[in-house]
mmCIF file of C-alpha atoms in Angstrom:
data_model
loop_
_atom_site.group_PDB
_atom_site.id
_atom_site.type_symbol
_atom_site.label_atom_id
_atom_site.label_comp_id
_atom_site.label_asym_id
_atom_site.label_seq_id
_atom_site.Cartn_x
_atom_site.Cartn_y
_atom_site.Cartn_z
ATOM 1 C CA UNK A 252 -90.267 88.605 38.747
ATOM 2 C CA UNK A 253 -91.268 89.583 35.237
ATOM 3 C CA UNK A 254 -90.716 86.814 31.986
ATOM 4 C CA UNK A 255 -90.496 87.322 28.683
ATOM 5 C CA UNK A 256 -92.652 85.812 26.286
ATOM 6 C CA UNK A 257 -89.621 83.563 25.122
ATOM 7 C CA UNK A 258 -89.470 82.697 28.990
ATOM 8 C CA UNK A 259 -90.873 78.378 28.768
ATOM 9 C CA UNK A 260 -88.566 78.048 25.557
ATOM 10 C CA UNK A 261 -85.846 78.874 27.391
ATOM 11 C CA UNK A 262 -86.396 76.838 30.229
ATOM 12 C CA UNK A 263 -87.136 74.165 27.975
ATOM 13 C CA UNK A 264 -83.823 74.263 25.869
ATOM 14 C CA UNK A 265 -82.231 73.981 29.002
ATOM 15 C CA UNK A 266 -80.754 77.327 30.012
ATOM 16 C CA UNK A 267 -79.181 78.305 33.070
ATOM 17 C CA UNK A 268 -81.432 81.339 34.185
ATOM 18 C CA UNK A 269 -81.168 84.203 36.434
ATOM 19 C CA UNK A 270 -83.123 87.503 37.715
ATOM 20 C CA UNK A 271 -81.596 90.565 35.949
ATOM 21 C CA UNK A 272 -82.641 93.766 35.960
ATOM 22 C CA UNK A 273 -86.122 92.185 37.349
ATOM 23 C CA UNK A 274 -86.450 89.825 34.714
ATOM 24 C CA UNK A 275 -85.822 86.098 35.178
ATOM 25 C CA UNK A 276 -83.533 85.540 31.770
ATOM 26 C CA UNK A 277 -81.433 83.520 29.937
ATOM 27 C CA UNK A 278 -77.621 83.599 31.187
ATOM 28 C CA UNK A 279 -76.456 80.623 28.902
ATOM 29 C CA UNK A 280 -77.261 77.551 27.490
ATOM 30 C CA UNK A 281 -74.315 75.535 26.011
ATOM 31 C CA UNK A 282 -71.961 77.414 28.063
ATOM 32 C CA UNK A 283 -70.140 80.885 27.856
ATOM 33 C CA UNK A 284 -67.182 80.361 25.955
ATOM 34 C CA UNK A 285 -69.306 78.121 22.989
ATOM 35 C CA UNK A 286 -71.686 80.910 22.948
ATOM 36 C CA UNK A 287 -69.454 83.497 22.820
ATOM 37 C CA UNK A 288 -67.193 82.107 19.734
ATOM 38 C CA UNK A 289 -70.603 80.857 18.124
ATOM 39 C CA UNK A 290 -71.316 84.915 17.754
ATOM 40 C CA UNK A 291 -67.573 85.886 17.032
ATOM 41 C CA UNK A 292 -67.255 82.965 13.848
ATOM 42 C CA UNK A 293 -71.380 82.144 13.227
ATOM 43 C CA UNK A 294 -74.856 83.502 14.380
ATOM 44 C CA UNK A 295 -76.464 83.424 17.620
ATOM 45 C CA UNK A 296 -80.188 84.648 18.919
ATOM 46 C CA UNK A 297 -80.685 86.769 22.380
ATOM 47 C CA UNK A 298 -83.468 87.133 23.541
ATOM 48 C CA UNK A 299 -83.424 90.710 24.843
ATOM 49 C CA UNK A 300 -86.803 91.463 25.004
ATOM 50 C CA UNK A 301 -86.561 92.843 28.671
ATOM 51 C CA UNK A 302 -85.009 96.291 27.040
ATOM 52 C CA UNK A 303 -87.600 99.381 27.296
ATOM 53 C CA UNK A 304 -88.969 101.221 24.344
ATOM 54 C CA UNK A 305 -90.763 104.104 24.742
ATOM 55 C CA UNK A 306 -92.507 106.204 21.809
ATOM 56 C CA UNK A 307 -92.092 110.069 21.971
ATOM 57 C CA UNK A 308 -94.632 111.490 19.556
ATOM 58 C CA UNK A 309 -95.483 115.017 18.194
ATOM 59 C CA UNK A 310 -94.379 118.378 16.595
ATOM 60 C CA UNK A 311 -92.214 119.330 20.154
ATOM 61 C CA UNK A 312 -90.805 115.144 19.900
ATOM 62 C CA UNK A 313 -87.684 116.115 18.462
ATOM 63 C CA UNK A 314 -87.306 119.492 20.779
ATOM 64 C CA UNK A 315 -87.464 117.090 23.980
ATOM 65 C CA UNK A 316 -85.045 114.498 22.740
ATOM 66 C CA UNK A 317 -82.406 117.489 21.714
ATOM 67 C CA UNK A 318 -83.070 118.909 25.661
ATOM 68 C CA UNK A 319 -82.960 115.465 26.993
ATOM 69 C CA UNK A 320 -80.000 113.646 25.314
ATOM 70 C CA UNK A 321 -76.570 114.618 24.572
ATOM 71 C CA UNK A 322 -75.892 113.600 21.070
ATOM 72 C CA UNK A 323 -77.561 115.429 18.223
ATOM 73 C CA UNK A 324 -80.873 113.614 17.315
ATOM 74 C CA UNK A 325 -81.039 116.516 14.498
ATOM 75 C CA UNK A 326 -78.696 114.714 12.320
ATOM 76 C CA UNK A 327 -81.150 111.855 12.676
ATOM 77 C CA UNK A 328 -83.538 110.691 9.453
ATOM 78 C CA UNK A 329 -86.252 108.512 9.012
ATOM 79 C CA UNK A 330 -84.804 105.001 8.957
ATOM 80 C CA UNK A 331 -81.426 106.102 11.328
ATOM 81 C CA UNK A 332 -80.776 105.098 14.642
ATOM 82 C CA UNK A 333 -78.576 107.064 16.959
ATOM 83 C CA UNK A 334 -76.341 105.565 20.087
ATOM 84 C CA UNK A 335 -76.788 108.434 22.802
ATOM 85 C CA UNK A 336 -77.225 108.870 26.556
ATOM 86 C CA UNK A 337 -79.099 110.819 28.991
ATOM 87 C CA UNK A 338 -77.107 113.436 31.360
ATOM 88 C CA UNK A 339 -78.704 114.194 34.489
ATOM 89 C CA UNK A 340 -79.087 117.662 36.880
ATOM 90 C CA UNK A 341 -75.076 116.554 37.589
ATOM 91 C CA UNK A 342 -73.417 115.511 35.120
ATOM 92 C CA UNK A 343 -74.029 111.975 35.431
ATOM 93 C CA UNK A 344 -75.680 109.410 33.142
ATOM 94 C CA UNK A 345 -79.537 108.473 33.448
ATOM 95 C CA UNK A 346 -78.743 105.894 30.871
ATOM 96 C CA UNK A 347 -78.174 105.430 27.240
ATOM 97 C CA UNK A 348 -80.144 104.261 24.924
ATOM 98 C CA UNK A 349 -80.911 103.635 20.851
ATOM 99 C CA UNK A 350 -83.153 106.746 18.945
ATOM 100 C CA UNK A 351 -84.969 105.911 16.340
ATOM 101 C CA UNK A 352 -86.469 108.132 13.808
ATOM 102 C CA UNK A 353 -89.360 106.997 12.556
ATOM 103 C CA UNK A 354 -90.391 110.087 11.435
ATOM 104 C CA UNK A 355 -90.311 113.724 11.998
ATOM 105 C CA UNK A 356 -92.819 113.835 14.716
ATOM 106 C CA UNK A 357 -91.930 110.011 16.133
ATOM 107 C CA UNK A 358 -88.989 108.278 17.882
ATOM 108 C CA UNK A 359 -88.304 105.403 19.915
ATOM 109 C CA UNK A 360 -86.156 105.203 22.063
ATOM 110 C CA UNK A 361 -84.456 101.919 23.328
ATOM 111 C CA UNK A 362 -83.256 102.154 27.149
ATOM 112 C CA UNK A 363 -81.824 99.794 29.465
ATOM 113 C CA UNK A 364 -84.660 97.018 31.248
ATOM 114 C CA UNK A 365 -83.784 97.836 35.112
ATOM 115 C CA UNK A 366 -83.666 101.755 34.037
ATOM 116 C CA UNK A 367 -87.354 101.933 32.159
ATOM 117 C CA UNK A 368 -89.475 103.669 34.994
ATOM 118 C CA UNK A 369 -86.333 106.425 36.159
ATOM 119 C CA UNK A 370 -86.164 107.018 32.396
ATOM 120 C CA UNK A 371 -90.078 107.550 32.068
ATOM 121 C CA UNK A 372 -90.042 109.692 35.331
ATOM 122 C CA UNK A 373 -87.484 111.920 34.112
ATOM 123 C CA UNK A 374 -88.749 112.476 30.226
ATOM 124 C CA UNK A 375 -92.036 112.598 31.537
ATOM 125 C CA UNK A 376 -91.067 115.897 34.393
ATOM 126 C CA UNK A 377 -88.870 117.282 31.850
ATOM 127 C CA UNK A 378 -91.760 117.148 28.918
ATOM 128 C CA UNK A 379 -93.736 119.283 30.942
ATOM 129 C CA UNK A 380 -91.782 122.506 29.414
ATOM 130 C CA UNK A 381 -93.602 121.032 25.975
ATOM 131 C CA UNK A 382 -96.941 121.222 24.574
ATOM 132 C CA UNK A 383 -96.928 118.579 21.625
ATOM 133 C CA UNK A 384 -95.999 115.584 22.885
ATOM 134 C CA UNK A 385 -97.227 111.685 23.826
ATOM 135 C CA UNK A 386 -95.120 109.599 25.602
ATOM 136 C CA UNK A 387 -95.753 106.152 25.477
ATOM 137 C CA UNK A 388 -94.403 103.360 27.136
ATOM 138 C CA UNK A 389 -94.583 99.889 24.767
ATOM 139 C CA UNK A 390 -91.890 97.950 27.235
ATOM 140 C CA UNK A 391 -94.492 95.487 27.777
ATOM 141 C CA UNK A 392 -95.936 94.933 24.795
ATOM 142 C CA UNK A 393 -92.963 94.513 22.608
ATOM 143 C CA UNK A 394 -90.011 91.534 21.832
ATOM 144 C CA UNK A 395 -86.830 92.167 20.787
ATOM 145 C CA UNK A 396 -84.553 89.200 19.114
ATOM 146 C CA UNK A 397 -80.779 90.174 18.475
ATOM 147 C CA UNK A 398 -79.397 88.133 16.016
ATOM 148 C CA UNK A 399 -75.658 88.401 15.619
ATOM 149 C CA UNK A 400 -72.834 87.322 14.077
ATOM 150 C CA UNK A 401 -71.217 87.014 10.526
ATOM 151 C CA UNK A 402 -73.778 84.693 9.017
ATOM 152 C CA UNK A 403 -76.815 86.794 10.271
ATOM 153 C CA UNK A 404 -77.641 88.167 7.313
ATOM 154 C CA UNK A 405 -77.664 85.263 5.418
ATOM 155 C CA UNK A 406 -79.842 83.633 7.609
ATOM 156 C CA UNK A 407 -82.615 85.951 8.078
ATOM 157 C CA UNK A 408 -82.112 87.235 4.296
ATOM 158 C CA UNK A 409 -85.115 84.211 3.426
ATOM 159 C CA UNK A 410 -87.554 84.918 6.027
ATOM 160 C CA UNK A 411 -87.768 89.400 4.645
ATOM 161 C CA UNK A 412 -87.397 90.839 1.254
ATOM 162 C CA UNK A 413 -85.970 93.637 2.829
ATOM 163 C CA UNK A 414 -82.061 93.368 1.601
ATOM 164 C CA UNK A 415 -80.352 92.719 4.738
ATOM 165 C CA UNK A 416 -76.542 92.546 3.107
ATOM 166 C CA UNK A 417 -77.212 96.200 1.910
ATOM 167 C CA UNK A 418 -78.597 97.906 5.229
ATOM 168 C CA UNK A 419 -76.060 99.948 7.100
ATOM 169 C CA UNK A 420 -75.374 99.629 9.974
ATOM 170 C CA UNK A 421 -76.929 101.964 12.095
ATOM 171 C CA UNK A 422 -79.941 102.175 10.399
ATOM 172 C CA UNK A 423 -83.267 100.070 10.564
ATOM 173 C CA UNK A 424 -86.568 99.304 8.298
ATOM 174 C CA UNK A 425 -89.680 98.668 8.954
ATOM 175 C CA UNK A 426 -91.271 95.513 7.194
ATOM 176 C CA UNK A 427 -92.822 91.862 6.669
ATOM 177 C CA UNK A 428 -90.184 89.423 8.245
ATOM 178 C CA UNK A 429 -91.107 86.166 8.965
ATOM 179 C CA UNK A 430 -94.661 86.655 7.801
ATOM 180 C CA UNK A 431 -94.959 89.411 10.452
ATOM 181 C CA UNK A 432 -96.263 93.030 9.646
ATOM 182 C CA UNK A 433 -94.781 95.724 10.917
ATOM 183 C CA UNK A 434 -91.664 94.328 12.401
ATOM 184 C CA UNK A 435 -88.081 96.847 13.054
ATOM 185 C CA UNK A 436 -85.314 95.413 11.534
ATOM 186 C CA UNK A 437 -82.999 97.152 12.918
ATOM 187 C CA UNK A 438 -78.776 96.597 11.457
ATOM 188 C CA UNK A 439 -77.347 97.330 15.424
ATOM 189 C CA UNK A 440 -76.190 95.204 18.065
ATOM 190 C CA UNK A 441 -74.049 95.474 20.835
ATOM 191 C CA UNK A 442 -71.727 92.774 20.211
ATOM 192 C CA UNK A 443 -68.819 93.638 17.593
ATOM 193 C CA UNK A 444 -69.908 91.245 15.638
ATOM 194 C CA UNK A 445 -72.556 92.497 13.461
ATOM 195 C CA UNK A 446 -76.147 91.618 12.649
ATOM 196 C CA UNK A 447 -79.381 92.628 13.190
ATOM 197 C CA UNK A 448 -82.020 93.370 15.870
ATOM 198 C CA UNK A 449 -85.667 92.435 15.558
ATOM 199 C CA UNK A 450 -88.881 94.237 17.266
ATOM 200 C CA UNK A 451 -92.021 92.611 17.131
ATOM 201 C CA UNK A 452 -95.374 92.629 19.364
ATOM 202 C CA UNK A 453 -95.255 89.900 22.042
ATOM 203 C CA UNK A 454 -97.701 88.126 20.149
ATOM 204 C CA UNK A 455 -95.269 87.586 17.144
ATOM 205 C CA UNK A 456 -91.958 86.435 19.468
ATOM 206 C CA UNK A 457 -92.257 82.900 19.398
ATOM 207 C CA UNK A 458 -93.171 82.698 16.020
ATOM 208 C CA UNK A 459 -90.148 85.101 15.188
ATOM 209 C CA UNK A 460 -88.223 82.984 17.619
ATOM 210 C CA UNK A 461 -89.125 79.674 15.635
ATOM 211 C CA UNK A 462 -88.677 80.929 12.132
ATOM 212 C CA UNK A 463 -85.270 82.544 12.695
ATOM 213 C CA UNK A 464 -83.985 79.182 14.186
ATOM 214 C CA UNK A 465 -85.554 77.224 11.182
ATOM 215 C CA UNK A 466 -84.034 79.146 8.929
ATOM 216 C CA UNK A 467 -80.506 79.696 10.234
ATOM 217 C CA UNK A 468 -80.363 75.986 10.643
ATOM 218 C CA UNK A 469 -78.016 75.306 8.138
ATOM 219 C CA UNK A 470 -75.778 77.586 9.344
ATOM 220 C CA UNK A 471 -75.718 76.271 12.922
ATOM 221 C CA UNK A 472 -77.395 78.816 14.520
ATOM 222 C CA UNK A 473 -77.733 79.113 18.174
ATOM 223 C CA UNK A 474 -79.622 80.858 21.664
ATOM 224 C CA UNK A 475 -76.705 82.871 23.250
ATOM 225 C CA UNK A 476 -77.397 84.271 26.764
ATOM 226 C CA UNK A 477 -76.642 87.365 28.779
ATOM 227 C CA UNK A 478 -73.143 85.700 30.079
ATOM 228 C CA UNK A 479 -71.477 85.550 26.288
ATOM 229 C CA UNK A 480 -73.237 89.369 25.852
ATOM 230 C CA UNK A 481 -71.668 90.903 28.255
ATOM 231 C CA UNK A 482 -68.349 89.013 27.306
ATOM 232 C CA UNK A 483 -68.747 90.301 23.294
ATOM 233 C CA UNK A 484 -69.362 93.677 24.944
ATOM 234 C CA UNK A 485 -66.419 93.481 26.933
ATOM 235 C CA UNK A 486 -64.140 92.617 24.242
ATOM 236 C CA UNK A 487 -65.340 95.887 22.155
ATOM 237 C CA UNK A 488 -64.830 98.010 25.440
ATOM 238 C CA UNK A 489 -68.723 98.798 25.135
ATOM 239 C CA UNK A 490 -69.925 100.460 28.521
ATOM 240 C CA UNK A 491 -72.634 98.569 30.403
ATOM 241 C CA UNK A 492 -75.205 100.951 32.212
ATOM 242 C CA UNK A 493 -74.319 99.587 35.830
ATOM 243 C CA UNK A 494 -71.069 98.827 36.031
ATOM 244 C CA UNK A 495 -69.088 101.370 33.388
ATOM 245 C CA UNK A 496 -71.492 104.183 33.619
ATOM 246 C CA UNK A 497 -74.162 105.549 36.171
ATOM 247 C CA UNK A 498 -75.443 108.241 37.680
ATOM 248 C CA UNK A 499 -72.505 109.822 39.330
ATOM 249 C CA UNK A 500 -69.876 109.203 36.335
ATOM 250 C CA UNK A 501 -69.851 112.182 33.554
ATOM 251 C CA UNK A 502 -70.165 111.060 29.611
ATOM 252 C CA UNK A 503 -67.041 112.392 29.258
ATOM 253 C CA UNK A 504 -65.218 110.480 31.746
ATOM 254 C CA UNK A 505 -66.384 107.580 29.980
ATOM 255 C CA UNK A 506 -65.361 108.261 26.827
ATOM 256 C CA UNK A 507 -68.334 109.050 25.371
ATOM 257 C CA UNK A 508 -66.920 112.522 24.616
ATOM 258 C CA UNK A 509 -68.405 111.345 20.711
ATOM 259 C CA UNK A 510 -71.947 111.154 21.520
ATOM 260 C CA UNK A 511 -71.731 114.484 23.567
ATOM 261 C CA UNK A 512 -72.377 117.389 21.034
ATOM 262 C CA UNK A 513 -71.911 121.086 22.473
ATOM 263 C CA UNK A 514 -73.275 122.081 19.111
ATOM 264 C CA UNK A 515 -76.633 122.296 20.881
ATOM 265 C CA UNK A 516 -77.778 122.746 24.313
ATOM 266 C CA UNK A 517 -78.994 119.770 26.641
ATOM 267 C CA UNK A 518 -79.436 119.157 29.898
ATOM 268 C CA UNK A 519 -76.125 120.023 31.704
ATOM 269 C CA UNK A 520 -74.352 120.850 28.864
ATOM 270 C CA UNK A 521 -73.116 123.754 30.511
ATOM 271 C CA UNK A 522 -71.329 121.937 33.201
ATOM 272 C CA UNK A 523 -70.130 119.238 30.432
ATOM 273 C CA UNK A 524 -68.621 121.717 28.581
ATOM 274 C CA UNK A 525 -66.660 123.296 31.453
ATOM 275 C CA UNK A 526 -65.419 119.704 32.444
ATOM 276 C CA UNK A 527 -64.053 119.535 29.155
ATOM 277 C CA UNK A 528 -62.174 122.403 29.207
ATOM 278 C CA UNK A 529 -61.024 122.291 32.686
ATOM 279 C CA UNK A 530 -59.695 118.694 32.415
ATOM 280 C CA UNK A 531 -61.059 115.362 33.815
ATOM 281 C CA UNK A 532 -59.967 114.203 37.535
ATOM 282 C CA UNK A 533 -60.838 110.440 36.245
ATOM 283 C CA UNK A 534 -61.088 108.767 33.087
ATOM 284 C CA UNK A 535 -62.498 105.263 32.283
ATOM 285 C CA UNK A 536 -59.912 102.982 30.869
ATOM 286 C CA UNK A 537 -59.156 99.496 29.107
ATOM 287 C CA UNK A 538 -56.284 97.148 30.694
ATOM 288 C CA UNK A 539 -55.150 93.528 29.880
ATOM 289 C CA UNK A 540 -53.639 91.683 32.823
ATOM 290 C CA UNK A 541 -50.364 91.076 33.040
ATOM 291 C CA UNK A 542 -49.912 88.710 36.538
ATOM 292 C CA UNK A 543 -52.676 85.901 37.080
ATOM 293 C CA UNK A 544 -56.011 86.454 37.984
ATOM 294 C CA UNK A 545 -59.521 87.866 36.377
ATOM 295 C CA UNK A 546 -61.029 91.814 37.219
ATOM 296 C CA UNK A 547 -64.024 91.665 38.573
ATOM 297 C CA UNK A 548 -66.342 94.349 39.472
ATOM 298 C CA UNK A 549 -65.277 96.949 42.067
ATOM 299 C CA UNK A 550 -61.510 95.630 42.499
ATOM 300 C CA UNK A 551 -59.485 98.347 43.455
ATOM 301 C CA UNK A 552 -57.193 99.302 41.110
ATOM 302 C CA UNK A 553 -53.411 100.482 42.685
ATOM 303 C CA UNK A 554 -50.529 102.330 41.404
ATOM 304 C CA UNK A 555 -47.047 101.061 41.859
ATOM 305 C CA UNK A 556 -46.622 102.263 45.193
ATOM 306 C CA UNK A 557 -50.594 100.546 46.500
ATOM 307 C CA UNK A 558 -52.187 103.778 46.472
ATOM 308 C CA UNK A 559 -55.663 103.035 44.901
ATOM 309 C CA UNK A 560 -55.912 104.891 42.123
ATOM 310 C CA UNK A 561 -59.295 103.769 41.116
ATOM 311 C CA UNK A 562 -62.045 101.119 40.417
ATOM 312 C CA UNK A 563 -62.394 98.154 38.151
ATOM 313 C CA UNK A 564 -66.002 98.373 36.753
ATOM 314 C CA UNK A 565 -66.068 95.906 34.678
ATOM 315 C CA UNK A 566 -63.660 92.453 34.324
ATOM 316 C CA UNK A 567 -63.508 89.145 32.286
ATOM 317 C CA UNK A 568 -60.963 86.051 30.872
ATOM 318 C CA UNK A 569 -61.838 87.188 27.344
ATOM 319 C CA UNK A 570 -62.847 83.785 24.969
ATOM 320 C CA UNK A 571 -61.244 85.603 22.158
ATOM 321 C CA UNK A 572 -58.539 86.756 23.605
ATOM 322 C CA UNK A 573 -57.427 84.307 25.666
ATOM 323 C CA UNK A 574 -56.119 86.404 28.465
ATOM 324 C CA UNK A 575 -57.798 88.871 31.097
ATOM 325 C CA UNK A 576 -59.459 92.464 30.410
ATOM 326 C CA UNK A 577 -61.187 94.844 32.060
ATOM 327 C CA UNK A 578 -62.372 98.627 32.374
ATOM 328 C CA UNK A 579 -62.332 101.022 35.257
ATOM 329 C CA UNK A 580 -61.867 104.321 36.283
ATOM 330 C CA UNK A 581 -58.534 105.701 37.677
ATOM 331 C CA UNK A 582 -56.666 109.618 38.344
ATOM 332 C CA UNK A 583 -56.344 110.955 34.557
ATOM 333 C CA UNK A 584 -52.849 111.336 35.521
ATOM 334 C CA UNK A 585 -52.597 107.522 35.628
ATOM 335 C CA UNK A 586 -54.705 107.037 32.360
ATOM 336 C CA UNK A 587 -51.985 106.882 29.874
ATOM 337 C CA UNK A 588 -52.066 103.861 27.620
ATOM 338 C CA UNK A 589 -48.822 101.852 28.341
ATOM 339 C CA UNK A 590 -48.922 102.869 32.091
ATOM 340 C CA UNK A 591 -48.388 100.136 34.580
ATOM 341 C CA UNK A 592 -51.452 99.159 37.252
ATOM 342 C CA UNK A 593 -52.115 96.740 39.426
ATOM 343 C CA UNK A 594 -55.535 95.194 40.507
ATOM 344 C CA UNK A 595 -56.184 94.358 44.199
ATOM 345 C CA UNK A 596 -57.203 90.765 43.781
ATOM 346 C CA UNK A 597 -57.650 89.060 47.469
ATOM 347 C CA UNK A 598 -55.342 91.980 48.678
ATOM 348 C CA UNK A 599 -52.547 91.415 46.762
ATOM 349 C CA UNK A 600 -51.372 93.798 43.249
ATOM 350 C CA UNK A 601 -51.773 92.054 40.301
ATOM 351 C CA UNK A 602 -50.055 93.497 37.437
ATOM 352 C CA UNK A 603 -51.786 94.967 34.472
ATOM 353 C CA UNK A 604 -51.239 97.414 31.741
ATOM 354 C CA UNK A 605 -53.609 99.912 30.133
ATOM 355 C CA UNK A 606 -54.260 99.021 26.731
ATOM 356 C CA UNK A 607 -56.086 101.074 23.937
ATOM 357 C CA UNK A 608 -59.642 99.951 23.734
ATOM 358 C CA UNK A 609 -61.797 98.010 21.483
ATOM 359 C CA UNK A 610 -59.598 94.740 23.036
ATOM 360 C CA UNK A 611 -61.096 93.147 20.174
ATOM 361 C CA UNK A 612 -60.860 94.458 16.292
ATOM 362 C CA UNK A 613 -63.042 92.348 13.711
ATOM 363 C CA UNK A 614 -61.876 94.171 10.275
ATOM 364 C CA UNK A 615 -64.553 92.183 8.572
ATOM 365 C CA UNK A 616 -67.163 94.080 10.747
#
């Protein structure tokens, strides 16, 4: 099993770990719920460094990236990032993944850990239609620090002169931070709860690792693991390559109808576009529970007469919230929001009601 360079400080401060997506990582530390309100009211530190990146390179780099994902990286400028996924030969999702201009012959793009080599397979096959390009794949030679939460800015502000109260969000800059050259600050998360993400080589991470700590001290900063991120995600009804999207389900069944731009061609755009206009058979959705009992992944989901209807793919007791959430995918005829459901928990309907997603709204974010 792979580690991260971060891997004996975790261990060290305790955490709970656990393989995912063929790393051994952090899962939590103080415990979900802390972690998860620490980010939501404070600043917390995941160490993400498992996430690919892989460098596309040349006059033909932006001509792949248009063929290969489905929103329009021509809208993109040096300094942007872009939230987009991959379509495959049916419709389905490869993954999705960050672009970053860097410039107009370079992008990175940031893809899901346990998806790096299908990603590389397929942008490598398809780049053979091109004749500038290098692909490079810097997975393993780069960290990646998220640092999240309200107070994030004010807590890396001392360690960069780059002015991280006036970056946008979506957008990144390229830098001294911490005393390191050449590190991506990056305003993105995947959280809800704003802040920043941070790419440096390996040989930088524990140095990043120990200056962003010292310095957000006085604001109580704290490691957050992979539990409390997928529970932030969950709350902002973010998909997570997995469980909410795959191979087999469509961008636009997912919702993702905004990062899917028929104002260019991709790859199975044509079939995307006729899906639209022909209507969707299923639809991912958001519901809150209404009887006892927490979603979990792969629940059946009934209507009112137990006739499954569809699939919970993703399920939680929301800290925030206080109450139970999930996402699935059921019949667009059942997809209304305000429609009645019920979730097969331990074979018996639980009711729950589909709700308009985010679950969570933070209208200082």
């Amino acid at each position: 099993m792979k580690k991260t360079v971060l891997n004996a400080i975790h261990h060290a401060l305790g955490a709970k770990m656990t393989p995912f997506a063929g790393y051994e990582m952090p899962v939590q530390y103080a415990g979900v719920n802390i972690e998860h309100q620490t980010v939501r009211d404070a600043v917390g530190v995941f160490d993400v460094s498992h996430m690919g990146e892989i460098l596309i390179q040349g006059k033909d780099a932006l001509a792949l990236i248009q063929k290969i994902s489905s929103n329009d990286a021509s809208k993109l400028f040096p300094g942007k990032v872009q939230y987009s996924c991959m379509p495959n030969k049916t419709g389905g999702i490869i993954d999705d993944l960050l672009i970053y201009m860097m410039s107009e012959k370079d992008y990175l793009l940031v893809v899901n850990a346990s998806n790096i080599q299908k990603d590389l397979d397929w942008i490598n096959n398809i780049a053979l239609d091109y004749l500038d390009l290098t692909i490079t794949n810097l997975s393993d030679i780069i960290s990646l620090l998220a640092v999240q939460g309200p107070l994030a800015a004010k807590s890396l502000q001392k360690l960069t002169s780059i002015n991280l109260a006036e970056m946008k969000y979506y957008t990144f800059e390229i830098g001294e931070f911490a005393g390191i050259p050449n590190a991506i600050v990056s305003a993105t998360g995947y959280t809800g709860a704003g802040g920043f993400e941070i790419y440096v080589q390996n040989k930088y991470a524990e140095l990043l690792w120990n200056a962003i700590f010292e310095a957000g001290k006085e604001y109580n900063i704290e490691p957050i693991g992979l539990a409390a991120r997928d529970t932030l995600r969950l709350e902002m009804g973010y998909c997570l390559y997995g469980n909410d999207i795959n191979d087999t389900t469509s961008p636009l069944e997912a919702g993702l109808e905004w990062i899917t731009k028929f104002t260019k061609e991709f790859i199975q755009s044509d079939s995307l576009k006729i899906q639209k206009e022909n209507g969707l058979t299923k639809k991912l959705v958001g519901f809150e529970m209404i009887g006892k009992g927490i979603p979990r992944h792969d629940y059946e989901i009934w209507d009112e007469k137990n006739q499954i209807i569809g699939t919970v793919t993703s399920g939680t007791m929301s800290p925030t919230l206080k109450k139970s959430i999930g996402m699935g995918y059921v019949a667009s005829e059942k997809s209304n929001v305000g429609s009645e459901i019920f979730i097969n928990i331990r074979n018996k309907p639980v009711k729950a009601i589909i709700v308009q997603t985010p679950f969570y709204s933070n209208l200082n974010f």
